[in-house]
Short mmCIF file of C-alpha atoms in Angstrom, two decimals:
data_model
loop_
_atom_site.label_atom_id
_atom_site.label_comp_id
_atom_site.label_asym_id
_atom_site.label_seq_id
_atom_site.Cartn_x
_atom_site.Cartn_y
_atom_site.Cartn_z
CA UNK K 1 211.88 15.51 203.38
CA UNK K 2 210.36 14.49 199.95
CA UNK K 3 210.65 16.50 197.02
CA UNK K 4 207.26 17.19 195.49
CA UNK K 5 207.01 16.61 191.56
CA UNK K 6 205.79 19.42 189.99
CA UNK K 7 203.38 19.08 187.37
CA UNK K 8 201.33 21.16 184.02
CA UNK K 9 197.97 19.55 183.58
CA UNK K 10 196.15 19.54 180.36
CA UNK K 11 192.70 19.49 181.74
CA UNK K 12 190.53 19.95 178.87
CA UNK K 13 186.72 19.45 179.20
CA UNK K 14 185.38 19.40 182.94
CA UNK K 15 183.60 16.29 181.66
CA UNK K 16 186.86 14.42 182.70
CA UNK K 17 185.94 14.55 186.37
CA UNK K 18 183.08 12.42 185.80
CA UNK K 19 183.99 10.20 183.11
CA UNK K 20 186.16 7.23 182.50
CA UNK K 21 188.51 9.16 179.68
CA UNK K 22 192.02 8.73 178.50
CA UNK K 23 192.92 12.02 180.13
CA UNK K 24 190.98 10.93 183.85
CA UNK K 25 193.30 7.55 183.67
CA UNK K 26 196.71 9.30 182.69
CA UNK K 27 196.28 11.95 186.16
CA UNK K 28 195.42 8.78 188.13
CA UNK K 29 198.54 6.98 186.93
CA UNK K 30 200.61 9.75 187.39
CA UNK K 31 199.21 10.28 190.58
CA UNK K 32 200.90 6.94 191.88
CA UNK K 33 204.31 7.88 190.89
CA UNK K 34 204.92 10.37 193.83
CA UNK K 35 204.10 10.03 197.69
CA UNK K 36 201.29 12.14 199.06
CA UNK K 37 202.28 15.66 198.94
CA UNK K 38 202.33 18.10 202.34
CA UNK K 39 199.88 20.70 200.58
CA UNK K 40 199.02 21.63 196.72
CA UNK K 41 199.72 24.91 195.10
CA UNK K 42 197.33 24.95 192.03
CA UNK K 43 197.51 27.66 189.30
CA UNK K 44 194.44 26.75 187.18
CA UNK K 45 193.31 28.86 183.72
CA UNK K 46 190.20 29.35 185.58
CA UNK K 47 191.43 31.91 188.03
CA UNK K 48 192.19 35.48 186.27
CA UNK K 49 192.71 38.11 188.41
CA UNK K 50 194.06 42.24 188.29
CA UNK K 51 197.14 41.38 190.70
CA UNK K 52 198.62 38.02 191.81
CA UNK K 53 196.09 36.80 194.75
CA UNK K 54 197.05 33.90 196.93
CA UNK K 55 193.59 31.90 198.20
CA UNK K 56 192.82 32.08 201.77
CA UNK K 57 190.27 30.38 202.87
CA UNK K 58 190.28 27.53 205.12
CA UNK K 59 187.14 25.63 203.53
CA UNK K 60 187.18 26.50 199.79
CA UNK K 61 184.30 25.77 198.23
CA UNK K 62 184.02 23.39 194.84
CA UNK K 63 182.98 26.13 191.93
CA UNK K 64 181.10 25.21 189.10
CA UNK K 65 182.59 27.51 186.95
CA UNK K 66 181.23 26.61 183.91
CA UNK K 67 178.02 27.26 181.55
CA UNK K 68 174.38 25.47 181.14
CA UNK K 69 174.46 21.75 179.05
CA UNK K 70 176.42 19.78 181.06
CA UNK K 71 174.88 16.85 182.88
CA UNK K 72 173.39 17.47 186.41
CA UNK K 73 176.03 14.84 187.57
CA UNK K 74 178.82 17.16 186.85
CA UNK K 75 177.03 19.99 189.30
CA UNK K 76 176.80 17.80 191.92
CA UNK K 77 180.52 16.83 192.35
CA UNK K 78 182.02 18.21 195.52
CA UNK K 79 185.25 18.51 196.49
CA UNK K 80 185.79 19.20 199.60
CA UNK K 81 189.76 19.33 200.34
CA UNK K 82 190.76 22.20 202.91
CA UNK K 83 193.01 24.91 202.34
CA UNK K 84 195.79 26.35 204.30
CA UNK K 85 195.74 29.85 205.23
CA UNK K 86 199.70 29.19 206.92
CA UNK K 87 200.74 28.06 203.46
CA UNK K 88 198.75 31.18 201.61
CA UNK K 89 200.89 33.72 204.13
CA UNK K 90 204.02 32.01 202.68
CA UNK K 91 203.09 32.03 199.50
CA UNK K 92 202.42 36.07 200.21
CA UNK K 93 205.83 36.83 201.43
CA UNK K 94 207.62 34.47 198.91
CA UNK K 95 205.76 36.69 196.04
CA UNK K 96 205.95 40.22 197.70
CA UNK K 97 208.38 41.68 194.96
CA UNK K 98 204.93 40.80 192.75
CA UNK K 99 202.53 42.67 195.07
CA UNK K 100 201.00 38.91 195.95
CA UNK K 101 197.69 39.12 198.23
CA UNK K 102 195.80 36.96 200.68
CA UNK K 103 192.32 36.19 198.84
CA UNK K 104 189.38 34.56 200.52
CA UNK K 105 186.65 35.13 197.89
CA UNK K 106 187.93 32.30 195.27
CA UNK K 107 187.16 28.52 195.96
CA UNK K 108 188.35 25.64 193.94
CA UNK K 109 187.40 25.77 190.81
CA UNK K 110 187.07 23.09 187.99
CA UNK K 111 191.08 23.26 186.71
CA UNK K 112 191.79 22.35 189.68
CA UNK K 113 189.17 19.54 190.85
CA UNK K 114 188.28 17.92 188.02
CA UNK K 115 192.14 16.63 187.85
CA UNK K 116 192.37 16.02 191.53
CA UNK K 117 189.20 13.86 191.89
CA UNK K 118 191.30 11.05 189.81
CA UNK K 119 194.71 12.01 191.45
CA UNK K 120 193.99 12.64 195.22
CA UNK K 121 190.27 11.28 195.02
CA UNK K 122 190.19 11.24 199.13
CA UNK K 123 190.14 15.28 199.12
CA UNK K 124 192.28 14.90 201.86
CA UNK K 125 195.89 17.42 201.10
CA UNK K 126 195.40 21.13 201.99
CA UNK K 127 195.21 23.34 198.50
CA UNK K 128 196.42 26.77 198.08
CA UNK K 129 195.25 28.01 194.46
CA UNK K 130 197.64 30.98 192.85
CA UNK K 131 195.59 33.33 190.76
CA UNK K 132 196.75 34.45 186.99
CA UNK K 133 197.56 38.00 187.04
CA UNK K 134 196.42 39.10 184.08
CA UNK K 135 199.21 42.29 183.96
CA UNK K 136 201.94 39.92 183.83
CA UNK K 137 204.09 39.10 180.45
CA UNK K 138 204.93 35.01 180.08
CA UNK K 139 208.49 36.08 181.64
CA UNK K 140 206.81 37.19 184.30
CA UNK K 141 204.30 34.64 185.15
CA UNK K 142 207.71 32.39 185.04
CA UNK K 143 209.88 33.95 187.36
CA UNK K 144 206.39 33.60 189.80
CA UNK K 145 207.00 29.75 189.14
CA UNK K 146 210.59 30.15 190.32
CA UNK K 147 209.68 32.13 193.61
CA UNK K 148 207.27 29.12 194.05
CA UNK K 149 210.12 26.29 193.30
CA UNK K 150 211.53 25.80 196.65
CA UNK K 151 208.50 24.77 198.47
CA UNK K 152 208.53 21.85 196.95
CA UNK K 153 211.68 20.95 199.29
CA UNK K 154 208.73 21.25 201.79
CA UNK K 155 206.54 18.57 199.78
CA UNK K 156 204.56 20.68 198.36
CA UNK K 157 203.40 19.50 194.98
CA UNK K 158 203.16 22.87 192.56
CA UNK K 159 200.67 22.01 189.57
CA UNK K 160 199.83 24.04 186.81
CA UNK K 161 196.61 23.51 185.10
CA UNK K 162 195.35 24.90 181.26
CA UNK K 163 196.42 23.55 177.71
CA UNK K 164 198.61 23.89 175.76
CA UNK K 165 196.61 23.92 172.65
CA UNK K 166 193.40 25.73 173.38
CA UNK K 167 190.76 27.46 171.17
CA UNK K 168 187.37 26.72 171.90
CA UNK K 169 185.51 28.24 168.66
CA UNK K 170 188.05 25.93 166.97
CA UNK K 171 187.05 23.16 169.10
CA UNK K 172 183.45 23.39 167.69
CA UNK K 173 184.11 24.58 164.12
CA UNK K 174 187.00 21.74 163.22
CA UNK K 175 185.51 18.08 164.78
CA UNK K 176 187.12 15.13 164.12
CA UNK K 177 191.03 15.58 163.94
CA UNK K 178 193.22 18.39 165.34
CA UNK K 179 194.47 20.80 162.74
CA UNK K 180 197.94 21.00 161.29
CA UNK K 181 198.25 24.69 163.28
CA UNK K 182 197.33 22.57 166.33
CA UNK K 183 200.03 20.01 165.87
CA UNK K 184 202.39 22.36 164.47
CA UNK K 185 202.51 24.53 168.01
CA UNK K 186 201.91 21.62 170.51
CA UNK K 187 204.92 20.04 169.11
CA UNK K 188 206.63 22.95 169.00
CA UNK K 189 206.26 23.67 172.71
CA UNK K 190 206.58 19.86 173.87
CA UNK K 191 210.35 19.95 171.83
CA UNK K 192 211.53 22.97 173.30
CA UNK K 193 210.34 21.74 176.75
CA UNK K 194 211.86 18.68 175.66
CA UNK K 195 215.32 20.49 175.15
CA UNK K 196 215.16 21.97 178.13
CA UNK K 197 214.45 26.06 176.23
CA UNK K 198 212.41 27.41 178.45
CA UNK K 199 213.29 31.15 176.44
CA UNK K 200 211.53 29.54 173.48
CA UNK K 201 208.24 28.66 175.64
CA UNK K 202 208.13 32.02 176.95
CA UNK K 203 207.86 33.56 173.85
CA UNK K 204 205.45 31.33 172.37
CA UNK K 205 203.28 34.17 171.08
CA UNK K 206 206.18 34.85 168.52
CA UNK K 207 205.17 30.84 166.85
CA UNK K 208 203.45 31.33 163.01
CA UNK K 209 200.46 29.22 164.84
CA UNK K 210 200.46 30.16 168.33
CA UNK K 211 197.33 32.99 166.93
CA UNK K 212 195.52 29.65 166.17
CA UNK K 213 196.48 27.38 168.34
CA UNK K 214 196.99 29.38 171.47
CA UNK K 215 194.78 32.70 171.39
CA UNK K 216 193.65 32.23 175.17
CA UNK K 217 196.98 33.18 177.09
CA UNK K 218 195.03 31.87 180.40
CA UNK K 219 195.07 28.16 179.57
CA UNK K 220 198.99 28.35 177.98
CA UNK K 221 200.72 30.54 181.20
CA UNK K 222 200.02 27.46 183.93
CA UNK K 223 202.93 25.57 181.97
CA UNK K 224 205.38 28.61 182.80
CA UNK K 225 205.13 28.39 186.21
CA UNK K 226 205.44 24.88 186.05
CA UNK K 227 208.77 25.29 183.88
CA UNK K 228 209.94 27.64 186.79
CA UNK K 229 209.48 25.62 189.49
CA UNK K 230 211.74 22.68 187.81
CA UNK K 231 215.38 22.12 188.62
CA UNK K 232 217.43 22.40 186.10
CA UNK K 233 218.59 18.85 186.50
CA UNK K 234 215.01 17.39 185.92
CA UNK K 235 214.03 16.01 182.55
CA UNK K 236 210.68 16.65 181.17
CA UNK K 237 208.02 13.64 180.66
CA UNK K 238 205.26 13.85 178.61
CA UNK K 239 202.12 12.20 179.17
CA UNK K 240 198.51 12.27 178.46
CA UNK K 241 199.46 13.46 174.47
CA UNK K 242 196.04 13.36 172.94
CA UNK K 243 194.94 16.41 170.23
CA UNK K 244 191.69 17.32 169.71
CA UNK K 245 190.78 20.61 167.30
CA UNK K 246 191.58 23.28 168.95
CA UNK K 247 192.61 20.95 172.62
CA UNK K 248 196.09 19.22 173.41
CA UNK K 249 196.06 17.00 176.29
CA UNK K 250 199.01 17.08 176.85
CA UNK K 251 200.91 16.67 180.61
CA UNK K 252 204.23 17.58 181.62
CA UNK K 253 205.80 16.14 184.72
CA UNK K 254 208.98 16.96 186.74
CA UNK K 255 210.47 14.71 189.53
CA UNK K 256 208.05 11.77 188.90
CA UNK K 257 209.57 8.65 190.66
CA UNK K 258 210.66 5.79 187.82
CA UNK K 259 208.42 3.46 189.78
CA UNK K 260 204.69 2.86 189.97
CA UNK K 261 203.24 2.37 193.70
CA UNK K 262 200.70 0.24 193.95
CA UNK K 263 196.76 1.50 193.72
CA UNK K 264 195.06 2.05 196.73
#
């Protein structure tokens, strides 16, 4: 069976659903450098919870989880891929030693569908989104990402979804270029990833400018259960590398095919 990639997303705004963006065009590239997966397990910054919770519904619903002055247009984007309560009940036993749980009151929300529009825009592969457990230390949230790793034997795609760099009250007060504290971590991170110390991206927190350039530990945990579902054959690939103040765009893949199919 085919081996699923697995994949951190640096999703930024939820404006890159609707428009044409650097970021939009990277996910769809990427996208076409693996075959269409069985299912998707998405861990997304946008779902916190108090214990690990596993969604269960067969319909999620697209969430709009964010706040008044965006553009109508971005409401009114559906997404209507189904979920797959079978693959939640796995999910449940492979993450019992965590105290995992079958959730049906969580959707998809816009971590997760604003990247999938450009890189499954047909809606049409089963998602199963994992929930942050906001109890757990970065080891933790890890060895979650390893439980998680041998589904994608199964072709099950596992992608994470946050930043790397991301501090919104930075975003607004620094426009124009990132700050040195932004490049400083993000390059940080991307060279240990790069070297294959996954120790060092654990313990991030401990980095002079991860208090800058990392304060929300929601967006930055995705990656680590990304980094635990790798083998430890598989060579990290960066793409999508833009830096905004207080935003990295950057995207790590594992176990993206060398060639480029064809768009649809």
């Amino acid at each position: 069976m085919t081996k699923a990639p697995a994949l951190f997303i640096g999703h930024g705004s939820p404006m890159n659903a609707i428009e044409d963006s650097a970021a939009a065009r990277g996910w769809a590239q990427a996208a076409r450098r693996f075959e269409r997966p069985r299912a998707i397990i998405a861990v997304s910054a946008h779902w916190v919870t108090d214990g690990v919770r596993v969604m269960s519904n067969p319909n999620p619903r697209t969430i709009h989880d964010f706040g008044r002055g965006f553009p109508q247009a971005l409401f009114d984007v559906q997404y209507p891929a189904p979920g797959d309560p079978v693959l939640a009940a796995d999910i449940v036993r492979r993450l019992a030693s965590f105290g995992a749980r079958l959730d049906d009151s969580w959707g998809l929300d816009h971590g997760t569908w604003s990247v999938l529009l450009h890189m499954c825009p047909e809606a049409d592969v089963p998602i199963v989104q994992v929930s942050l457990d906001m109890r757990r230390s970065p080891q933790e949230h890890y060895a979650i990402g390893q439980a998680l790793a041998p589904l994608r034997d199964e072709n099950i795609l596992i992608m994470g979804s946050g930043n790397i760099v991301h501090n919104l009250a930075n975003f607004f007060k620094y426009r124009g270029q990132p700050m040195p504290w932004d490049l400083n971590f993000g390059q940080y991170i991307t060279g240990a990833i790069a070297a294959g110390d996954d120790t060092a991206v654990q313990r991030y927190q401990s980095h002079p400018d991860a208090a800058q350039a990392a304060p929300d530990w929601e967006h930055f945990v995705p990656l680590l259960y990304v980094l635990g579902a790798k083998t430890a054959a598989e060579k990290a690939e960066l793409f999508n590398a833009e830096n905004f103040p207080g935003i990295a765009m950057a995207s790590i893949g594992f176990g993206l095919s060398p060639h480029m199919k064809a768009p649809a």
